[in-house]
PDB file of C-alpha atoms in Angstrom:
ATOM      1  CA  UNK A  35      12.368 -27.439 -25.972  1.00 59.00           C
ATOM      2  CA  UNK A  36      15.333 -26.501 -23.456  1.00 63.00           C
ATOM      3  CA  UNK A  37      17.954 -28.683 -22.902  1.00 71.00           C
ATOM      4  CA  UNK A  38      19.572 -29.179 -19.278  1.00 75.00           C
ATOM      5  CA  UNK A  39      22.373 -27.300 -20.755  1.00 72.00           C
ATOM      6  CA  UNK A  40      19.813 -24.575 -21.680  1.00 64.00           C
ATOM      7  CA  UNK A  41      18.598 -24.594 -18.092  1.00 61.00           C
ATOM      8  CA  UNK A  42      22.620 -24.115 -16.931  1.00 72.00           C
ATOM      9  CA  UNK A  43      22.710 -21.040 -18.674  1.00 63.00           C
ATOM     10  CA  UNK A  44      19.431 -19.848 -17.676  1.00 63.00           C
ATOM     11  CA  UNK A  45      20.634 -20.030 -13.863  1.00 65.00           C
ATOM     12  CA  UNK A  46      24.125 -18.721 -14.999  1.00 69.00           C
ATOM     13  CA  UNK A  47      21.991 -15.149 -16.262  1.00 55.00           C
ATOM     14  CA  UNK A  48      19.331 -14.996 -13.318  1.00 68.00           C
ATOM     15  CA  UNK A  49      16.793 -15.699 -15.452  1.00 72.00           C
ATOM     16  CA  UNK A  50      15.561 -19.303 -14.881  1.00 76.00           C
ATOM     17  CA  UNK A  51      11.788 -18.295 -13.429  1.00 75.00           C
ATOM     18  CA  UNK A  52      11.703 -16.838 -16.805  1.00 78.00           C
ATOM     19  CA  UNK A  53      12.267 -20.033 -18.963  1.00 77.00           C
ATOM     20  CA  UNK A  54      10.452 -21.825 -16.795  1.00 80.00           C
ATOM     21  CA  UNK A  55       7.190 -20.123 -17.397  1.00 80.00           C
ATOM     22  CA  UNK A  56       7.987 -19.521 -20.781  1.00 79.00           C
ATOM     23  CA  UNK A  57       8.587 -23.310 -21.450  1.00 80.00           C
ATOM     24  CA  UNK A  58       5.238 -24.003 -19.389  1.00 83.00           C
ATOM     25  CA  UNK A  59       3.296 -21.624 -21.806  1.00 85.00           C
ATOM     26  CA  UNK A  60       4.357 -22.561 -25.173  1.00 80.00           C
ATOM     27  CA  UNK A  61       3.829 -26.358 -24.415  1.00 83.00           C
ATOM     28  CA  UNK A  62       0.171 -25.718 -23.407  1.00 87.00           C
ATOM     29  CA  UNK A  63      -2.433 -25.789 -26.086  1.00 85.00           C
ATOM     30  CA  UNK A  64      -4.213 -22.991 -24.836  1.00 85.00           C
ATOM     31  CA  UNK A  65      -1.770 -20.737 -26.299  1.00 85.00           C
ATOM     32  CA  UNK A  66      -1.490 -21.766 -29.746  1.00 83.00           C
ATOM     33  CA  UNK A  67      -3.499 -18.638 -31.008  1.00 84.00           C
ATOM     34  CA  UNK A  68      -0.338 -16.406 -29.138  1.00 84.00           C
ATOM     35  CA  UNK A  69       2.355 -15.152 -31.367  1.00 84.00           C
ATOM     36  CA  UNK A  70       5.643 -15.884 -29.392  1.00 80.00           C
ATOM     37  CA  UNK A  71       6.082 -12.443 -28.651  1.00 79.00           C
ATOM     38  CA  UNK A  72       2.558 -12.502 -26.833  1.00 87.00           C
ATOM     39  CA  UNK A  73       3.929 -15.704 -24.841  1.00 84.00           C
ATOM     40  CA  UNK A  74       7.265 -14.282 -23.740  1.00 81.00           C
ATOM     41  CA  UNK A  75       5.908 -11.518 -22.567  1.00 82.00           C
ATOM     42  CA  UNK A  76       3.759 -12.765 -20.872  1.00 84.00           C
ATOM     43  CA  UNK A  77       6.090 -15.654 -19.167  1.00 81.00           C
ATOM     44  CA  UNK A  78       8.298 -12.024 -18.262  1.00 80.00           C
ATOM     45  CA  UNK A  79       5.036 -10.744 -16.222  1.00 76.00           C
ATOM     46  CA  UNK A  80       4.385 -13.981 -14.579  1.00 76.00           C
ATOM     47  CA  UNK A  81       8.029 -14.416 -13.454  1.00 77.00           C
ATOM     48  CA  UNK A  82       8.155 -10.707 -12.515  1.00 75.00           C
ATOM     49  CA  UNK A  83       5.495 -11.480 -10.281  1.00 74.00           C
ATOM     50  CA  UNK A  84       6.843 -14.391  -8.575  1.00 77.00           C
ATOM     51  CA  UNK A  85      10.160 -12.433  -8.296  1.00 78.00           C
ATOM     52  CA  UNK A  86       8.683  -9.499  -6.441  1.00 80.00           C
ATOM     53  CA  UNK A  87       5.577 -11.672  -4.098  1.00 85.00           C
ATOM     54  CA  UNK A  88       8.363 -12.458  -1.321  1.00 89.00           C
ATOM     55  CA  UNK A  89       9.229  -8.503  -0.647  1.00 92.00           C
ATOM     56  CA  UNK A  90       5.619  -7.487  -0.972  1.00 93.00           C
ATOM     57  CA  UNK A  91       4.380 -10.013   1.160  1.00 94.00           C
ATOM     58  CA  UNK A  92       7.270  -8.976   3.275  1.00 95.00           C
ATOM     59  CA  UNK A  93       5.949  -5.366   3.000  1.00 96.00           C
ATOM     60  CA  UNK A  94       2.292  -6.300   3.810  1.00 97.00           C
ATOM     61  CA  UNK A  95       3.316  -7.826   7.111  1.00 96.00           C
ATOM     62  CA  UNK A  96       5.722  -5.179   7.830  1.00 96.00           C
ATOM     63  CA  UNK A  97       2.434  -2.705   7.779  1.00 96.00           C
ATOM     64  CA  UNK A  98       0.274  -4.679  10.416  1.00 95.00           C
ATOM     65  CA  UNK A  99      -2.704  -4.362   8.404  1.00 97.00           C
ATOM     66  CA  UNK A 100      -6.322  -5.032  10.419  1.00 96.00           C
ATOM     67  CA  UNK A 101      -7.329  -6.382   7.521  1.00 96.00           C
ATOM     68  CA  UNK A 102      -4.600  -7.935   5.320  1.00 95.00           C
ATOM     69  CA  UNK A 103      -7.262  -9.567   2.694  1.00 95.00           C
ATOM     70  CA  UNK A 104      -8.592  -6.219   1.726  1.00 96.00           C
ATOM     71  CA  UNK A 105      -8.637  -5.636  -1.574  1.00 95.00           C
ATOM     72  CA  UNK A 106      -9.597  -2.378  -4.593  1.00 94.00           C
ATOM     73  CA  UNK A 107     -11.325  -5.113  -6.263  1.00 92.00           C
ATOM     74  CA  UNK A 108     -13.649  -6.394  -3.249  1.00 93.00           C
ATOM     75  CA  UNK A 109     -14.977  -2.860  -2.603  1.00 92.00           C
ATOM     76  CA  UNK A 110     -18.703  -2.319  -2.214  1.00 87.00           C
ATOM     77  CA  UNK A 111     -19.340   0.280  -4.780  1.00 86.00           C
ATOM     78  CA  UNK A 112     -23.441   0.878  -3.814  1.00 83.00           C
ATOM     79  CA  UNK A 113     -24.789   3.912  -4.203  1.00 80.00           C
ATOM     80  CA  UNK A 114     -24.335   7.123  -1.650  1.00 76.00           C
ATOM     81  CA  UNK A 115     -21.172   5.275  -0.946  1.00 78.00           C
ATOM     82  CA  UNK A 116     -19.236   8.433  -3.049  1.00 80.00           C
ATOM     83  CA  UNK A 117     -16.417   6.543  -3.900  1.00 87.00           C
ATOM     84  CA  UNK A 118     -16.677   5.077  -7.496  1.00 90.00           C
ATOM     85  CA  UNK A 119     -13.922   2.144  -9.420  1.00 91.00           C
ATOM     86  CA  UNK A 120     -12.163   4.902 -10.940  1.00 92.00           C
ATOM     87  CA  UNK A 121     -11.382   7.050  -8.048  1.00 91.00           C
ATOM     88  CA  UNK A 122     -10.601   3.642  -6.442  1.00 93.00           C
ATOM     89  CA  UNK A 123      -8.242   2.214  -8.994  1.00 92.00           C
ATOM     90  CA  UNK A 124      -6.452   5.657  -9.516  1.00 93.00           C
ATOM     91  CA  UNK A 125      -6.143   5.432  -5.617  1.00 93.00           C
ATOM     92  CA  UNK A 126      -4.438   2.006  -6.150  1.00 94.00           C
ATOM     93  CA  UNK A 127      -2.021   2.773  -8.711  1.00 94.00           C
ATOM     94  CA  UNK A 128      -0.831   5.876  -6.907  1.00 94.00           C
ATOM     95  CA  UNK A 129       2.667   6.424  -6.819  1.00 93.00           C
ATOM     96  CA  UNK A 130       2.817   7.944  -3.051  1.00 93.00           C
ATOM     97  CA  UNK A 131       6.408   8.292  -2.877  1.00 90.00           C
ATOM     98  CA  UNK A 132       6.584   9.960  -6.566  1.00 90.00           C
ATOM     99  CA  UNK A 133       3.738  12.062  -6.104  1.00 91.00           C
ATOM    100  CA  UNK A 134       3.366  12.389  -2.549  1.00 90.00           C
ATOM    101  CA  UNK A 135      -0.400  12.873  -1.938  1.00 89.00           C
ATOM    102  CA  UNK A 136      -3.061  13.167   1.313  1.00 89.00           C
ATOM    103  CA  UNK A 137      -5.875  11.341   1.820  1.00 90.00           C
ATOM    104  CA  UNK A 138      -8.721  11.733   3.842  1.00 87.00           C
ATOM    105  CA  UNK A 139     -11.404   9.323   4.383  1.00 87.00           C
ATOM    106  CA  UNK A 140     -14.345  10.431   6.049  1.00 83.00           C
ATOM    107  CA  UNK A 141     -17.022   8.036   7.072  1.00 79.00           C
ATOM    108  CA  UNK A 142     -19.888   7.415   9.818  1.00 79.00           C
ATOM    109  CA  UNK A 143     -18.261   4.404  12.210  1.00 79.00           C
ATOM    110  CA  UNK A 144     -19.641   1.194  10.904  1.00 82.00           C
ATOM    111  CA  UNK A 145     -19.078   2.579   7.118  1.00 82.00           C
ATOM    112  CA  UNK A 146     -16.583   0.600   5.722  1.00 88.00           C
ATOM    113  CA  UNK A 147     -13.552   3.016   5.822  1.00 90.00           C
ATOM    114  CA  UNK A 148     -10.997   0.431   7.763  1.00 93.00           C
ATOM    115  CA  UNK A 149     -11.492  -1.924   4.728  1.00 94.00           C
ATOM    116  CA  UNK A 150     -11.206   0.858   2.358  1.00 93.00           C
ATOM    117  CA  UNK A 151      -8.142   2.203   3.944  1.00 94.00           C
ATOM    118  CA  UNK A 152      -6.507  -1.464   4.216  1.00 96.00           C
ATOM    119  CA  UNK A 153      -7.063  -2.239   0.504  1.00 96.00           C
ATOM    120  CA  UNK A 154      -5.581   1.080  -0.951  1.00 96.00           C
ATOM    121  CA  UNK A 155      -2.375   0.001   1.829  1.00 96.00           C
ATOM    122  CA  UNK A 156      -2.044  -3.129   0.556  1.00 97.00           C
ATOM    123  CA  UNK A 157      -2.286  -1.874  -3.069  1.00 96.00           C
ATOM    124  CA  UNK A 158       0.233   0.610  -2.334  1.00 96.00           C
ATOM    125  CA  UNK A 159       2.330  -2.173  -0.646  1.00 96.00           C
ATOM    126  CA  UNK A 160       1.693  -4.457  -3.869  1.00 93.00           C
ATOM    127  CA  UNK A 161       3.475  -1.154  -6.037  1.00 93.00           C
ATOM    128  CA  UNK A 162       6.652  -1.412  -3.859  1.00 93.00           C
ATOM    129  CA  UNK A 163       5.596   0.948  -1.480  1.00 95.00           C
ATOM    130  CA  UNK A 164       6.257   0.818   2.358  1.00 96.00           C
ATOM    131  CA  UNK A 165       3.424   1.224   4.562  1.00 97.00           C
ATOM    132  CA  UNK A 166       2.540   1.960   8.363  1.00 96.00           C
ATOM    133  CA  UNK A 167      -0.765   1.779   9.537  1.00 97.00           C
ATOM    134  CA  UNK A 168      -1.740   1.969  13.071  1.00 95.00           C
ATOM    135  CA  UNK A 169      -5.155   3.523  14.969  1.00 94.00           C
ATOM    136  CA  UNK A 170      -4.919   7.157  17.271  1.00 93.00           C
ATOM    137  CA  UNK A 171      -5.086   5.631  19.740  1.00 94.00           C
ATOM    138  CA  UNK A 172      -2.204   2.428  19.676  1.00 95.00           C
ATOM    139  CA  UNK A 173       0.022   5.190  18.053  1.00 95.00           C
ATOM    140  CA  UNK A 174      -0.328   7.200  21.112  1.00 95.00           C
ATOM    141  CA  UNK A 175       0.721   4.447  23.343  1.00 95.00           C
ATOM    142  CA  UNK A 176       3.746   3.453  21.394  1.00 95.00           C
ATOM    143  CA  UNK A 177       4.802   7.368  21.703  1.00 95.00           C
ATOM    144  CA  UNK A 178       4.006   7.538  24.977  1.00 94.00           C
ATOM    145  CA  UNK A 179       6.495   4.547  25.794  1.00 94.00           C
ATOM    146  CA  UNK A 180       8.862   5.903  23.409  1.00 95.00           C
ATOM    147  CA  UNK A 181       9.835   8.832  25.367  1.00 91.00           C
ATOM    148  CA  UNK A 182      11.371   6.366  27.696  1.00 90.00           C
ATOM    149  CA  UNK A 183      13.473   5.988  25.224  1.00 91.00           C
ATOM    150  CA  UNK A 184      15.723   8.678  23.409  1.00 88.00           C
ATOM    151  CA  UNK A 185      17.207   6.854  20.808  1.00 93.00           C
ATOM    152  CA  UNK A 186      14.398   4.586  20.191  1.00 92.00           C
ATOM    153  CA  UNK A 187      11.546   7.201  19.784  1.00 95.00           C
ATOM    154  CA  UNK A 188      13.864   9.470  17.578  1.00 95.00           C
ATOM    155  CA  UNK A 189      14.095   6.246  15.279  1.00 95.00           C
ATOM    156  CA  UNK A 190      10.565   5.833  15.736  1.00 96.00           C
ATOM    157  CA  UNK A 191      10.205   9.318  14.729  1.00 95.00           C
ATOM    158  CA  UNK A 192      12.432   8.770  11.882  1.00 95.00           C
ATOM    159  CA  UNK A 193      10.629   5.631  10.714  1.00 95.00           C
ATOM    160  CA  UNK A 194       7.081   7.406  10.887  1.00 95.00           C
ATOM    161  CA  UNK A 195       8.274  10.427   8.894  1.00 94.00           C
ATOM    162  CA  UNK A 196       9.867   8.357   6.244  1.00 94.00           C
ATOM    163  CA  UNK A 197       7.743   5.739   5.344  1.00 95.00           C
ATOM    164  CA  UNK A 198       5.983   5.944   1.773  1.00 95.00           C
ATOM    165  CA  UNK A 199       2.288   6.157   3.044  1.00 95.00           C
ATOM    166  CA  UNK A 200       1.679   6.764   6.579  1.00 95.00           C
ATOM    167  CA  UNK A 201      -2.157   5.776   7.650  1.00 95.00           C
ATOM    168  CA  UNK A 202      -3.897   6.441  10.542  1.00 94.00           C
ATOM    169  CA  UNK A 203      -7.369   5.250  11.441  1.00 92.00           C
ATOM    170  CA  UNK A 204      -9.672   7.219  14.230  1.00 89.00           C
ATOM    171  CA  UNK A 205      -7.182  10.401  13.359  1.00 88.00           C
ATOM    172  CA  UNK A 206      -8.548  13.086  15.695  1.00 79.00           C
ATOM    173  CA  UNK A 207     -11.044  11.473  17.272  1.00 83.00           C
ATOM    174  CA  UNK A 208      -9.678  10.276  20.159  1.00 82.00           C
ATOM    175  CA  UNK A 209      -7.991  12.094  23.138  1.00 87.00           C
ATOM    176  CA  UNK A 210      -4.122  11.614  23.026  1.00 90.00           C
ATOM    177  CA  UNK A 211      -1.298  12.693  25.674  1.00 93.00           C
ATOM    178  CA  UNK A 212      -0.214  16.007  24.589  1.00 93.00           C
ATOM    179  CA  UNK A 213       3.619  15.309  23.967  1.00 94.00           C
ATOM    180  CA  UNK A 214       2.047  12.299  22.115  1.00 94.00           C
ATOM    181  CA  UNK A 215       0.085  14.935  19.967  1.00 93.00           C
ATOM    182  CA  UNK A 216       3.131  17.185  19.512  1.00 94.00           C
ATOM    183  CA  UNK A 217       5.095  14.299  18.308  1.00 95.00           C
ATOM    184  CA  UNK A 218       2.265  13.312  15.992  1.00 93.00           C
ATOM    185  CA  UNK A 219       1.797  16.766  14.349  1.00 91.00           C
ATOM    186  CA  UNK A 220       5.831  16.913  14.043  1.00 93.00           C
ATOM    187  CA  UNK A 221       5.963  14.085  12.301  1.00 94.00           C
ATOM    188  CA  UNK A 222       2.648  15.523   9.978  1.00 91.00           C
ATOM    189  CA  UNK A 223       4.734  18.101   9.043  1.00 91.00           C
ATOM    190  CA  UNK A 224       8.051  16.707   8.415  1.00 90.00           C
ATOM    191  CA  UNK A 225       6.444  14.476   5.811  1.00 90.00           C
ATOM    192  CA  UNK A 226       4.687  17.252   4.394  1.00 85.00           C
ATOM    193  CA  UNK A 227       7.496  19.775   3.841  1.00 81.00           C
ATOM    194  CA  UNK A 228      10.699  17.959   4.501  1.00 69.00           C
ATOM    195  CA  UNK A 229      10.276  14.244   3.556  1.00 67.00           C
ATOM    196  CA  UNK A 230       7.547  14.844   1.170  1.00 74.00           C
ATOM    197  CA  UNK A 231       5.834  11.675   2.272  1.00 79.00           C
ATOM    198  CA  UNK A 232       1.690  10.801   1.637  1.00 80.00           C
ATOM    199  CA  UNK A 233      -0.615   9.964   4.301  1.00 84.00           C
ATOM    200  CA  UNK A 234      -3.886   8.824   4.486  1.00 81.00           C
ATOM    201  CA  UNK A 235      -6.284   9.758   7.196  1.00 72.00           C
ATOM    202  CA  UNK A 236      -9.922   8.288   8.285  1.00 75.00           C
ATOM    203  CA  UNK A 237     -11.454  10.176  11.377  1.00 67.00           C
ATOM    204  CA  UNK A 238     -14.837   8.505  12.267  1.00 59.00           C
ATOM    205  CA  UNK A 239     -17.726  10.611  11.400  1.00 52.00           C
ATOM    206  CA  UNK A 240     -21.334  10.958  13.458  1.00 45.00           C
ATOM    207  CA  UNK A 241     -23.935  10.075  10.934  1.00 42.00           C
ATOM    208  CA  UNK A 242     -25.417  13.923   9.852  1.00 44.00           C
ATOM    209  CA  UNK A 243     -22.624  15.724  10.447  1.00 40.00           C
ATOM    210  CA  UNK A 244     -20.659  17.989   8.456  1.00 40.00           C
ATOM    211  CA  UNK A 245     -16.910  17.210   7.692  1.00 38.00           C
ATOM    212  CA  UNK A 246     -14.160  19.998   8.559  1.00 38.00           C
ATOM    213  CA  UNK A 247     -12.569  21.850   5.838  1.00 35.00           C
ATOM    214  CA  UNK A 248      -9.169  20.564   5.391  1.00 35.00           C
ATOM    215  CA  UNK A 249      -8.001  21.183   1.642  1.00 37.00           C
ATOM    216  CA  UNK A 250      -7.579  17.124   1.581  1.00 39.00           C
ATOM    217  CA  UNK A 251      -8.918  15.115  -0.754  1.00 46.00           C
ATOM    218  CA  UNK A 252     -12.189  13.121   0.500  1.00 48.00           C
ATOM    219  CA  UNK A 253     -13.418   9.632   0.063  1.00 52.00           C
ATOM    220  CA  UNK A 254     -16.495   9.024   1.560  1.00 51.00           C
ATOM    221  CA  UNK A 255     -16.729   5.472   1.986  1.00 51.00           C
TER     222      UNK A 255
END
């Protein structure tokens, strides 16, 4: 067992979450089938965990999610849904800054695609990723007001084209002022070729219809 002393020298190297746990896990029964390796490792994981839930909390918030309980795990997988657990969990684990990457999620209103978009944010968010999401038509406003702005709608500008995974529900599919729209297609393509940034995309779709041909990836949802 660790002495106080122990504990000093635990604080002293940053690593007292660690012992912690680690103490915690070694003293309960549960565990006596674990070789110690097993247990420290896994003590490293659990204080990993608690070291990093303050900044992505931090980052969940920070992306104004409609739905900040969404979650990969909670998704409806039923049939003629064409989105399956290991599309959903490669989705998940996506490094968007690394590999930046499109999405576009295509779906008759009413089918789900505002929870699917919200739980592949948050999973990107719990990765260490930053995150915007916003609808067409709020992201129009906030342009629109921009403008009164210089400074503030170039850093608004900035922010958009810069964040790790930029998504946008109702893309398209609502009427937007033009200098909005030229904004919004700026920023598209500064994160495509300049920023290399991912986005992720999910225009409503009437039931029947036939999706455009982008060259995006699709999730039907």
């Amino acid at each position: 067992m660790f002495t106080s002393e122990d504990h000093e020298k635990f604080r002293t190297l940053r690593i007292a979450h660690l012992a912690v746990r680690f103490e915690e896990l070694i003293t309960d029964e549960a565990n006596d089938e674990l070789t110690p390796e097993q247990i420290f490792l896994t003590a490293v994981d659990d204080a990993l965990h608690q070291r990093r839930a303050p900044r992505i909390d931090k980052l969940i918030r920070a992306a104004r999610f409609p739905i900040p309980q969404a979650s990969v795990a909670e998704i409806n997988y039923q049939e003629g849904r064409g989105i399956t657990p290991v599309r959903m969990k490669r989705y998940a684990a996506h490094q968007w800054r690394q590999d930046p990457t499109n999405l576009l999620v295509i779906s008759p209103t009413g089918g789900g695609k505002t929870y699917l978009a919200c739980a592949i944010g948050i999973a990107a968010c719990q990765s260490g990723h930053t995150v915007t999401y916003t609808r067409m038509d709020d992201l129009d406003r906030r342009l629109v007001i921009a403008r009164g702005d210089g400074i503030g709608h170039q850093k608004m500008l900035n922010e958009l084209s810069d964040v790790d995974l930029l998504v946008i529900e109702d893309f398209l599919t609502v009427g937007i002022d033009p200098e909005a729209a030229n904004d919004l297609f700026a920023v598209l393509a500064n994160r495509e070729h300049a920023c290399r940034r991912s986005s992720l995309r999910s225009p409503a779709r009437p039931t029947g219809s036939r999706p455009n041909r982008t060259g995006w990836p699709r999730t039907r949802s």
